[in-house]
Amino acid sequence: MKIAIVFGGSSYEHEISIVSAIAMKDVIKSELEYIFLDENREFYHIPTKTIKSKLFSTGEYKKCDKLNIKKGGFSKKAMFGEKNVEFDIVLNLIHGGDGEDGTVASLFEFFDIKYIGPRVGACSVSFNKFLTKGYASSLGIKTIPYKYFTKFDEISVDEFPVIVKPVTLGSSIGVSIVKTKEELSYALDVAFEFDNAVLIETFVPNIKEYNLAGYKIGNEIKYSIIEEPQKADFLDFDKKYLDFARTERVSVANISDELKEKLKKAFATIYNTTFNDAMIRCDFFVIDDEVYLNEINPIPGSMANYLFEDFDASIKELSKSLRLKDKIKISYDYVNKIQAAKGK
Amino acid sequence: MKIAIVFGGSSYEHEISIVSAIAMKDVIKSELEYIFLDENREFYHIPTKTIKSKLFSTGEYKKCDKLNIKKGGFSKKAMFGEKNVEFDIVLNLIHGGDGEDGTVASLFEFFDIKYIGPRVGACSVSFNKFLTKGYASSLGIKTIPYKYFTKFDEISVDEFPVIVKPVTLGSSIGVSIVKTKEELSYALDVAFEFDNAVLIETFVPNIKEYNLAGYKIGNEIKYSIIEEPQKADFLDFDKKYLDFARTERVSVANISDELKEKLKKAFATIYNTTFNDAMIRCDFFVIDDEVYLNEINPIPGSMANYLFEDFDASIKELSKSLRLKDKIKISYDYVNKIQAAKGK
């Protein structure tokens, strides 16, 4: 099994995707190919042996072979014609824009490339926090109370503190905790810098948080362990960043079996058929023993490898279960009918 | 202004996209380029003068120039190197799969091509009927009561008649009206043939239906007229198909100004910021003077041209308002910080 890791992207989380990708070397035993998508949306083939973060910050990656995306995969110019990059499946490891918004998922679908990662609909549901709320609610999963505003709306908040979040973007970018009315307009300016719509959520201090990852084989969800992440009031970009380099296993959250079951049930409900073919991490809150969905990470930092008993085996199992979509058979019945009716 | 119409696609609505595309010749006065996406996802440049539906049903289109999608547009092989297809904007006119599921929207984003059409998130919200329900509900817009089931769920229905619908796909494909318990399992088999999840909706006979199209310029919605479509119990594929060839204006629905305002308000709420840059048609039901969303067509048949006072002017106005997304500036602050900490 040879896995091609696609990372980078035109994304505010470009850097952490690089760190995530490099972390995979320590936790995946299969042979890896590294395919970097730079900010100009050019693909490069990065040698697995010598990959390191400095290669990208210095721009040195531009000396690597440029790749062309095409039916079934990627190719580079060779002495005679072109040469394909050999791999069995792609692991989409582009965090944020391009990776989690459906862009490269669509590219892979369009070019018939098998990949681990969220499909387009799954991306929309998790990348847009307003859609996440609606999706969870349709499935009977609780979320923290919120209001949704666009740039042109009149915005009023009755009770503080609140969290102001741009509806898209991950990793706490553009997110502020607002404690007073006076701080609100600055927080809105920041959020609207990144997006044309925001969520304003009730801020619940000292909330219990639990993370659970998993994937589906057939109709069975394979769960990771449940972690209670260490955190400050809320994670800023710096702290979250370290998460992406994590490769050490964490300890299991010290909670009742009943709560564990509740969290797993919520995970399965959310995973549904929407997240098929992806390995996702759900971040839950628990208030008075009730489970609330905080967010869905359809491409979690370093693939949440540290939550799995045997991450390498899990990635292999998921890889083997992937299928390309069946081709749609195009018929011209209606066009022919019209032709016939016209007597042409 | 030169508009490139992209049509066809790997879609159950491939044929009606062809009919829709050809109809544009009668209603758009700007110069047109026709770019066909065939079932194998190859692009072809079809001469505007000679385009006709037979070209596709016979496979004759394969004699036309093959196109390559690339940064900024499409190119074909020429005597020396390659030649670009010249246009100002693309009109995405691929109905159903590829067009309305976010695939080509992503391609256009990835390759920096300006286009009229729903963005990825807008596609997910309208292509997946379960997400449509959640989206509408989050925005306070009513929809017909429903249940959502996946292939592996135990499915039970208490009251008949109901409509069984695959969650994705448009144009009534895989949709059945089920009047008795006995008919249910056949209808489910049909629906699950197309998708791994279904909606089962209460069937309301003789329901009033109204269609309204529009687009946004700045923060102002530009509405079409409101039509009360002629229909049987529900539109089958054959009847809907004819809609795609429509180029004649229709008459305005005979309803109160108050109801018109309600429909427009619901349209604006749904359009929101989600459907920016698209010309969409919302199909509403009205029960006891209350507006219900039936479905959102983010690429309506023949662009719902027959609903607009001056369709050509509308397309021009929308075209001119389109902007490419701002480039994200990639920094390497965090990678550099780590490098510094490591003393490298």
XYZ file of C-alpha atoms in Angstrom:
688
model
C 0.000 0.000 0.000
C 1.446 3.328 -1.115
C -0.188 6.503 0.180
C 0.176 9.916 -1.441
C -0.224 12.710 1.098
C -1.581 15.880 -0.477
C -0.950 18.922 1.743
C -0.469 22.724 1.756
C -3.155 24.541 -0.200
C -4.434 28.090 -0.527
C -5.530 28.130 3.082
C -5.069 30.052 6.327
C -4.006 26.682 7.712
C -1.371 26.116 5.032
C 1.468 25.924 7.538
C -0.206 23.534 9.911
C -0.977 21.267 7.001
C 2.773 21.067 6.374
C 3.399 20.154 10.000
C 0.550 17.599 9.940
C 1.931 16.024 6.786
C 5.443 15.673 8.165
C 4.047 14.077 11.352
C 2.611 11.266 9.190
C 6.146 9.943 8.572
C 6.292 8.826 12.191
C 2.913 7.118 12.339
C 2.225 5.576 8.924
C 4.348 2.558 8.079
C 3.248 2.325 4.431
C 5.402 3.906 1.785
C 4.542 7.595 1.377
C 4.627 10.040 -1.511
C 4.384 13.742 -0.643
C 2.455 16.035 -2.978
C 2.554 19.713 -2.010
C -0.025 22.241 -3.219
C 1.516 25.685 -3.010
C -0.248 29.011 -2.545
C -0.450 29.479 -6.321
C -2.147 26.113 -6.602
C 0.751 24.368 -8.295
C 1.478 20.787 -7.266
C 5.044 19.668 -6.399
C 6.478 16.229 -5.701
C 8.476 16.450 -2.468
C 11.001 13.664 -1.750
C 9.862 11.727 1.327
C 13.411 11.285 2.601
C 14.269 14.941 2.818
C 10.900 16.569 3.612
C 11.109 19.208 6.343
C 9.171 22.363 7.132
C 12.060 24.669 6.164
C 11.754 23.493 2.552
C 8.480 25.388 2.314
C 9.202 28.517 4.345
C 12.300 29.193 2.247
C 10.549 28.506 -1.069
C 13.118 25.793 -1.790
C 10.287 23.384 -2.697
C 10.140 25.124 -6.066
C 13.220 23.164 -7.069
C 11.202 19.918 -6.719
C 9.359 18.399 -9.687
C 6.184 20.171 -10.679
C 3.176 17.879 -11.048
C 0.186 17.984 -13.324
C -3.163 16.648 -12.051
C -4.848 14.397 -14.605
C -7.196 11.441 -14.908
C -6.230 8.905 -12.234
C -3.465 10.877 -10.589
C -0.462 13.129 -11.055
C 2.317 13.183 -13.619
C 5.577 15.027 -14.152
C 7.554 15.819 -17.275
C 10.112 13.152 -18.093
C 12.814 12.695 -20.694
C 10.291 11.119 -23.038
C 6.737 12.359 -22.490
C 5.602 12.135 -18.881
C 5.914 9.955 -15.806
C 3.119 9.146 -13.333
C 3.526 9.360 -9.566
C 2.735 5.840 -8.355
C 0.360 5.401 -5.410
C -2.703 3.425 -4.341
C -4.662 6.183 -2.632
C -4.420 9.829 -1.710
C -4.724 11.084 1.856
C -6.193 14.602 1.733
C -4.291 16.428 4.477
C -4.987 20.027 3.455
C -6.510 21.726 6.495
C -8.943 24.620 6.049
C -9.442 26.195 2.601
C -8.965 23.966 -0.462
C -8.886 20.814 1.716
C -11.882 21.129 3.991
C -14.073 23.365 1.812
C -14.611 20.762 -0.903
C -12.196 22.102 -3.519
C -9.649 19.281 -3.721
C -12.335 16.689 -2.919
C -13.996 17.834 -6.149
C -10.707 17.689 -8.038
C -10.171 14.107 -6.903
C -13.736 13.151 -7.870
C -13.398 14.855 -11.232
C -10.100 13.181 -12.031
C -11.114 9.730 -10.662
C -8.538 9.677 -7.880
C -9.253 7.461 -4.830
C -8.816 9.412 -1.618
C -9.302 9.349 2.120
C -11.090 12.506 3.117
C -14.448 14.216 3.353
C -16.590 14.349 0.195
C -17.948 17.700 -1.011
C -21.182 17.626 1.020
C -19.296 16.593 4.151
C -16.929 19.524 3.634
C -19.755 22.052 3.385
C -21.431 20.687 6.501
C -18.279 20.942 8.606
C -16.506 23.961 7.059
C -19.489 26.288 7.448
C -20.375 26.509 11.135
C -23.911 27.694 10.374
C -24.494 24.593 8.275
C -22.963 22.465 11.052
C -25.590 23.840 13.437
C -28.422 23.099 11.018
C -27.087 19.631 10.237
C -26.726 18.717 13.924
C -30.163 20.045 14.714
C -31.763 18.049 11.850
C -30.174 14.938 13.344
C -31.371 15.726 16.867
C -27.898 16.586 18.192
C -27.664 19.592 20.523
C -25.325 22.535 19.925
C -24.615 25.688 21.946
C -27.271 28.420 21.364
C -26.244 30.922 18.684
C -27.342 33.694 16.389
C -26.374 34.008 12.728
C -25.687 37.385 11.112
C -24.458 38.534 7.730
C -22.414 41.677 7.119
C -25.463 43.777 6.290
C -27.625 42.716 9.256
C -28.243 44.815 12.322
C -26.408 42.959 15.056
C -27.488 42.997 18.669
C -26.450 40.819 21.583
C -28.443 40.647 24.800
C -26.214 38.693 27.116
C -22.434 38.469 27.484
C -19.978 36.776 27.334
C -20.294 35.424 23.796
C -17.946 33.951 21.198
C -17.895 35.642 17.804
C -16.859 33.334 14.957
C -16.639 33.762 11.181
C -18.946 31.044 9.780
C -16.126 29.446 7.824
C -12.405 28.967 8.634
C -11.007 26.691 11.288
C -8.306 26.788 13.935
C -9.809 29.706 15.862
C -8.882 32.211 13.145
C -10.952 35.373 13.489
C -12.621 34.047 16.654
C -12.987 36.274 19.739
C -14.469 35.913 23.197
C -16.451 39.069 23.861
C -17.129 39.965 27.485
C -18.789 43.380 27.131
C -20.893 45.339 24.649
C -17.909 47.652 24.047
C -15.722 44.845 22.757
C -18.351 43.597 20.326
C -17.789 45.857 17.329
C -14.046 45.192 17.265
C -14.659 41.436 17.393
C -17.172 41.753 14.551
C -14.693 43.748 12.459
C -12.136 41.002 12.933
C -14.587 38.216 12.067
C -15.990 40.025 9.005
C -12.434 40.461 7.778
C -12.455 36.725 7.119
C -16.043 36.070 6.132
C -19.320 37.749 5.203
C -21.291 35.974 7.925
C -20.722 35.239 11.613
C -22.078 33.118 14.421
C -22.436 34.648 17.861
C -22.523 31.848 20.403
C -23.210 31.870 24.114
C -19.864 31.459 25.882
C -19.950 28.774 28.552
C -16.874 29.038 30.802
C -15.119 25.916 32.109
C -17.110 23.719 29.813
C -16.154 20.042 29.657
C -14.772 19.093 26.262
C -14.234 15.632 24.765
C -12.737 14.635 21.436
C -13.560 11.435 19.600
C -12.339 10.342 16.173
C -13.427 7.535 13.901
C -14.250 6.208 10.470
C -16.689 3.745 8.958
C -16.141 0.311 7.445
C -19.300 -1.086 5.835
C -21.945 0.103 8.262
C -19.760 -0.092 11.360
C -18.099 2.911 12.973
C -14.559 2.314 14.210
C -13.983 4.598 17.166
C -10.782 6.037 18.583
C -10.373 6.530 22.306
C -12.089 9.555 23.860
C -9.782 12.331 24.995
C -10.409 15.223 27.342
C -8.145 17.837 25.767
C -6.168 20.216 27.946
C -7.200 23.758 27.235
C -7.268 27.380 28.244
C -10.436 29.503 27.987
C -10.356 28.657 24.361
C -7.536 27.420 22.206
C -5.708 30.073 20.278
C -3.985 29.390 17.001
C -0.575 28.964 18.671
C -1.742 26.293 21.064
C -3.856 24.491 18.511
C -0.899 24.521 16.171
C 1.042 22.202 18.437
C -1.785 19.711 18.059
C -0.885 19.228 14.438
C 2.582 17.920 15.246
C 1.269 15.452 17.833
C 2.261 11.844 17.406
C 2.213 10.604 21.029
C -0.755 8.630 22.299
C -2.943 10.373 24.862
C -4.699 8.982 27.905
C -8.349 8.021 27.867
C -10.793 10.504 29.403
C -11.858 9.558 32.897
C -15.616 9.429 32.364
C -18.439 6.968 32.947
C -19.193 4.213 30.446
C -22.628 5.746 30.044
C -21.180 9.075 28.923
C -18.760 7.277 26.628
C -21.711 5.540 24.971
C -23.560 8.830 24.619
C -20.547 10.404 22.904
C -20.170 7.440 20.559
C -23.850 7.518 19.688
C -23.629 11.231 18.881
C -20.535 10.581 16.759
C -22.293 7.845 14.754
C -25.335 10.052 14.218
C -23.175 12.868 12.886
C -20.908 10.629 10.793
C -24.026 9.160 9.197
C -23.474 8.553 5.485
C -22.309 12.158 5.052
C -18.750 11.504 6.207
C -18.248 8.150 4.473
C -14.615 7.605 3.396
C -13.265 10.175 5.847
C -11.506 9.816 9.189
C -12.974 12.613 11.250
C -12.729 14.008 14.766
C -15.771 15.393 16.544
C -15.245 17.838 19.377
C -18.068 17.619 21.892
C -19.084 19.626 24.923
C -20.834 18.048 27.881
C -23.167 20.133 30.064
C -25.193 18.429 32.808
C -24.438 15.045 31.289
C -25.889 16.152 27.932
C -23.754 15.940 24.790
C -23.389 19.021 22.561
C -21.570 19.074 19.237
C -18.915 21.788 19.141
C -17.287 21.112 15.796
C -16.565 18.468 13.198
C -12.984 18.214 11.942
C -13.226 16.222 8.732
C -9.423 16.377 8.324
C -8.208 16.604 11.919
C -4.711 17.855 12.767
C -2.193 15.043 12.166
C -5.295 12.912 11.414
C -5.866 12.614 15.203
C -3.398 9.720 15.009
C -2.708 10.059 18.746
C -6.297 8.975 19.506
C -6.071 5.608 17.737
C -4.805 2.374 19.309
C -3.103 1.431 16.056
C -3.283 4.354 13.668
C -1.322 2.630 10.912
C -3.734 -0.326 10.873
C -6.708 2.061 10.862
C -5.437 4.026 7.880
C -4.800 0.771 6.024
C -8.254 -0.558 6.812
C -9.941 2.637 5.629
C -7.760 2.780 2.508
C -8.722 -0.728 1.496
C -12.435 0.000 1.871
C -12.408 2.936 -0.566
C -14.218 2.619 -3.865
C -14.432 4.997 -6.788
C -17.957 6.223 -7.493
C -19.878 4.247 -10.074
C -19.944 5.901 -13.476
C -23.302 7.386 -14.460
C -24.597 5.930 -17.691
C -25.595 8.738 -20.009
C -28.484 7.984 -22.343
C -29.936 10.248 -25.015
C -33.528 9.012 -24.784
C -35.088 12.429 -24.470
C -32.974 14.087 -27.112
C -33.777 11.222 -29.464
C -37.484 11.560 -28.677
C -37.379 15.231 -29.580
C -35.467 14.502 -32.760
C -38.103 11.934 -33.667
C -40.950 14.332 -32.893
C -39.316 16.977 -35.057
C -38.939 14.427 -37.822
C -35.280 15.265 -38.154
C -19.104 40.575 -22.961
C -18.393 37.009 -24.069
C -19.975 34.184 -22.100
C -18.734 30.595 -22.122
C -21.530 28.145 -21.399
C -20.267 24.980 -19.741
C -22.802 22.148 -20.009
C -23.219 18.352 -20.107
C -21.378 16.610 -17.257
C -21.396 13.204 -15.623
C -24.980 13.651 -14.484
C -28.407 12.054 -14.696
C -29.460 15.426 -16.086
C -26.809 15.430 -18.806
C -29.351 15.587 -21.623
C -31.435 18.380 -20.169
C -28.273 20.394 -19.679
C -27.723 20.130 -23.439
C -31.254 21.364 -24.090
C -30.853 24.166 -21.532
C -27.581 25.245 -23.120
C -29.008 25.392 -26.621
C -31.976 27.436 -25.370
C -29.506 30.141 -24.276
C -28.832 31.028 -27.919
C -32.323 32.507 -28.128
C -32.213 34.553 -24.943
C -28.631 35.783 -24.473
C -27.534 38.478 -26.905
C -23.867 38.414 -25.900
C -21.428 36.346 -27.911
C -21.404 32.750 -26.678
C -18.786 30.009 -26.532
C -20.027 26.468 -25.901
C -17.896 24.147 -23.766
C -19.246 20.617 -23.459
C -18.235 18.244 -20.655
C -18.836 14.702 -21.817
C -19.595 11.637 -19.709
C -15.885 10.802 -19.520
C -15.227 14.274 -18.186
C -13.419 15.523 -21.262
C -14.105 19.100 -22.362
C -14.920 19.929 -26.007
C -15.288 23.254 -27.803
C -18.585 23.180 -29.730
C -19.067 25.754 -32.515
C -21.905 28.124 -31.542
C -23.213 28.340 -35.086
C -23.814 24.636 -35.555
C -24.695 23.458 -32.026
C -27.702 21.127 -31.934
C -28.773 18.283 -29.663
C -28.107 15.609 -32.293
C -24.395 16.427 -32.182
C -24.280 14.850 -28.738
C -26.639 11.897 -29.085
C -24.687 10.691 -32.128
C -21.286 11.176 -30.501
C -20.346 13.544 -33.330
C -19.129 16.121 -30.786
C -15.965 14.059 -30.504
C -14.818 15.574 -33.794
C -14.780 19.009 -32.116
C -11.646 20.395 -30.480
C -10.762 18.858 -27.145
C -10.090 21.382 -24.400
C -7.760 21.354 -21.441
C -8.803 23.160 -18.236
C -5.985 25.283 -16.837
C -5.307 28.416 -14.822
C -7.723 31.109 -16.010
C -9.643 29.052 -18.531
C -9.490 26.472 -21.276
C -7.004 25.856 -24.074
C -6.750 23.653 -27.144
C -3.779 22.336 -29.049
C -2.762 24.609 -31.905
C -0.183 24.507 -34.667
C 2.385 26.044 -32.360
C 1.782 25.262 -28.692
C -1.755 26.006 -27.525
C -4.579 28.469 -28.008
C -6.889 29.804 -25.289
C -10.663 29.949 -25.629
C -11.468 33.641 -25.183
C -14.303 34.616 -22.842
C -15.100 36.983 -19.986
C -17.042 34.663 -17.740
C -18.342 31.117 -17.564
C -22.012 30.294 -17.094
C -22.218 26.946 -15.270
C -25.185 25.243 -16.924
C -24.517 21.653 -15.865
C -27.679 20.445 -14.144
C -27.466 17.791 -11.411
C -24.196 15.927 -10.788
C -20.919 17.758 -11.550
C -22.764 21.087 -11.934
C -24.982 21.338 -8.871
C -23.006 19.103 -6.507
C -20.013 21.450 -6.264
C -17.618 19.596 -8.565
C -17.172 22.090 -11.392
C -17.648 25.021 -8.987
C -14.519 23.722 -7.260
C -12.700 23.324 -10.570
C -13.471 26.926 -11.481
C -12.325 28.139 -8.047
C -9.164 26.059 -8.250
C -8.274 27.297 -11.724
C -9.258 30.960 -11.050
C -12.091 31.052 -13.578
C -14.868 33.631 -13.059
C -18.277 31.996 -13.244
C -21.987 32.499 -12.720
C -23.240 29.665 -10.594
C -23.568 28.353 -7.069
C -20.399 28.116 -4.965
C -19.516 24.818 -3.285
C -21.442 25.426 -0.055
C -24.502 26.584 -2.002
C -24.349 23.383 -4.046
C -24.291 21.150 -0.970
C -27.218 22.997 0.588
C -29.399 22.645 -2.493
C -28.223 19.319 -3.956
C -28.781 17.365 -0.748
C -32.452 17.633 0.218
C -31.726 16.733 3.845
C -29.301 19.651 4.068
C -31.878 21.884 2.358
C -34.340 21.041 5.150
C -31.761 21.807 7.853
C -30.673 25.025 6.154
C -34.240 26.277 5.751
C -35.094 25.389 9.320
C -32.017 27.238 10.669
C -33.199 30.308 8.786
C -36.759 30.024 10.096
C -38.249 28.954 6.759
C -40.882 26.206 6.868
C -40.647 22.996 4.833
C -43.001 20.013 4.493
C -42.644 17.523 7.401
C -40.261 14.673 6.610
C -38.245 11.796 7.944
C -34.667 11.002 6.981
C -33.434 7.424 6.636
C -30.204 5.804 5.497
C -29.969 2.423 3.782
C -29.295 0.578 7.024
C -32.087 2.153 9.093
C -35.329 0.453 9.966
C -37.898 2.394 7.977
C -41.462 2.858 9.091
C -44.173 5.198 7.877
C -47.316 5.909 9.887
C -49.465 7.869 7.499
C -49.895 7.725 3.740
C -49.626 9.147 1.098
C -45.971 10.135 1.231
C -43.287 11.084 -1.277
C -40.082 9.056 -1.212
C -37.028 10.932 -2.515
C -33.344 10.079 -2.744
C -31.596 12.846 -0.746
C -29.556 13.951 -3.728
C -30.399 14.159 -7.472
C -32.855 16.536 -9.060
C -35.570 16.429 -11.707
C -37.738 13.892 -9.892
C -35.321 11.030 -10.600
C -35.945 8.149 -8.186
C -38.912 9.982 -6.636
C -42.206 8.138 -5.998
C -45.564 9.000 -4.532
C -46.512 6.157 -2.212
C -50.167 5.723 -1.391
C -50.137 2.479 0.600
C -47.844 0.488 2.840
C -47.547 -2.157 0.122
C -46.019 0.258 -2.363
C -43.406 1.492 0.086
C -40.685 -1.113 -0.277
C -40.616 -0.850 -4.060
C -40.348 2.944 -3.842
C -37.514 2.589 -1.345
C -35.680 0.142 -3.617
C -35.920 2.643 -6.443
C -34.727 5.561 -4.316
C -31.842 3.590 -2.769
C -30.730 2.668 -6.261
C -29.682 6.291 -6.643
C -28.560 7.221 -3.159
C -27.743 5.779 0.261
C -30.211 8.027 2.071
C -33.815 9.084 1.478
C -36.353 11.613 2.637
C -39.916 10.507 3.199
C -42.165 13.541 3.033
C -45.836 13.992 3.761
C -47.652 14.232 0.426
C -50.026 17.180 0.254
C -52.369 16.841 -2.735
C -53.392 19.889 -4.793
C -50.822 22.024 -3.076
C -50.313 25.555 -4.411
C -46.881 25.991 -5.934
C -45.038 29.194 -6.841
C -41.642 29.679 -8.482
C -39.472 32.732 -8.019
C -35.988 33.332 -9.393
C -33.403 35.976 -8.642
C -29.835 36.995 -8.004
C -28.002 39.538 -5.873
C -26.156 42.707 -6.807
C -24.340 44.229 -3.841
C -26.810 43.600 -1.035
C -29.924 43.899 -3.184
C -31.878 40.933 -4.501
C -33.136 41.297 -8.073
C -36.338 39.285 -8.358
C -37.972 37.688 -11.368
C -41.745 37.564 -11.679
C -43.569 34.916 -9.636
C -45.041 32.050 -11.626
C -47.645 29.496 -10.654
C -46.403 26.525 -12.659
C -48.884 24.207 -14.358
C -48.517 20.744 -12.966
C -49.908 17.297 -12.525
C -49.808 15.487 -9.166
C -46.125 15.893 -9.374
C -43.881 16.591 -12.318
C -42.270 13.571 -13.862
C -38.980 13.728 -15.692
C -40.672 13.961 -19.105
C -42.746 16.974 -18.188
C -39.980 18.706 -16.291
C -37.728 18.142 -19.240
C -39.790 20.450 -21.397
C -39.078 23.193 -18.873
C -35.459 23.182 -19.881
C -36.216 24.217 -23.432
C -38.519 27.059 -22.382
C -37.730 30.474 -23.743
C -41.177 32.101 -23.774
C -42.178 34.477 -21.013
C -44.861 33.259 -18.628
C -47.694 35.148 -16.982
C -47.482 36.462 -13.463
C -49.206 34.429 -10.747
C -52.546 35.834 -9.731
C -51.907 36.276 -6.002
C -52.163 39.072 -3.447
C -49.363 41.609 -3.021
C -49.044 40.401 0.554
C -48.311 36.841 -0.559
C -45.885 38.125 -3.188
C -43.990 39.971 -0.460
C -43.928 36.847 1.719
C -42.473 34.815 -1.138
C -39.843 37.457 -1.859
C -38.889 37.660 1.795
C -38.481 33.882 1.962
C -36.387 33.982 -1.223
C -34.065 36.655 0.202
C -33.667 34.737 3.461
C -32.698 31.589 1.585
C -30.458 33.347 -0.928
C -28.622 34.949 2.004
C -24.891 35.102 1.341
C -24.857 31.377 0.546
C -26.024 31.767 -3.041
C -23.980 34.867 -3.924
C -22.929 34.905 -7.613
C -25.677 32.479 -8.638
C -29.007 33.021 -10.391
C -31.318 30.614 -8.598
C -34.976 29.588 -8.654
C -36.790 28.721 -5.454
C -39.874 26.547 -5.681
C -42.283 27.322 -2.867
C -45.481 25.758 -1.608
C -48.208 27.815 0.010
C -50.539 26.225 2.574
C -53.050 28.409 4.467
C -51.197 31.518 3.341
C -47.939 30.220 4.847
C -44.852 29.876 2.652
C -42.956 26.547 2.587
C -39.709 25.950 0.727
C -39.942 22.992 -1.628
C -36.585 23.136 -3.353
C -33.759 25.403 -4.379
C -32.581 25.150 -8.001
C -29.172 26.815 -8.006
C -28.873 26.221 -11.781
C -32.506 26.258 -12.914
C -33.578 24.760 -16.254
C -32.731 27.212 -19.058
C -31.687 29.558 -16.222
C -35.418 30.304 -15.633
C -34.980 32.896 -18.371
C -38.756 32.900 -18.980
C -39.299 34.426 -15.519
C -37.204 37.534 -16.121
C -38.454 40.772 -17.672
C -35.156 41.192 -19.504
C -33.095 38.060 -19.068
C -30.218 39.266 -21.239
C -29.814 42.424 -19.140
C -29.993 40.362 -15.932
C -27.246 37.981 -17.041
C -25.065 40.946 -18.042
C -25.650 42.702 -14.732
C -24.747 39.580 -12.739
C -21.710 38.883 -14.941
C -20.311 42.341 -14.352
C -20.686 42.040 -10.584
C -18.568 38.875 -10.339
C -15.203 39.037 -8.616
C -12.528 36.397 -8.201
C -11.859 35.485 -4.570
C -9.059 37.389 -2.908
C -5.853 35.403 -2.708
C -4.959 34.176 0.753
C -1.548 35.420 1.847
C 0.498 32.498 3.100
C 2.973 33.300 5.859
C 5.412 30.950 7.491
C 5.412 32.546 10.947
C 4.769 29.350 12.858
C 7.192 27.224 10.900
C 9.834 29.904 11.359
C 9.104 30.041 15.095
C 9.627 26.303 15.375
C 12.816 26.485 13.339
C 14.081 29.210 15.691
C 13.113 27.214 18.790
C 14.958 24.205 17.426
C 17.987 26.421 16.765
C 18.011 25.309 13.164
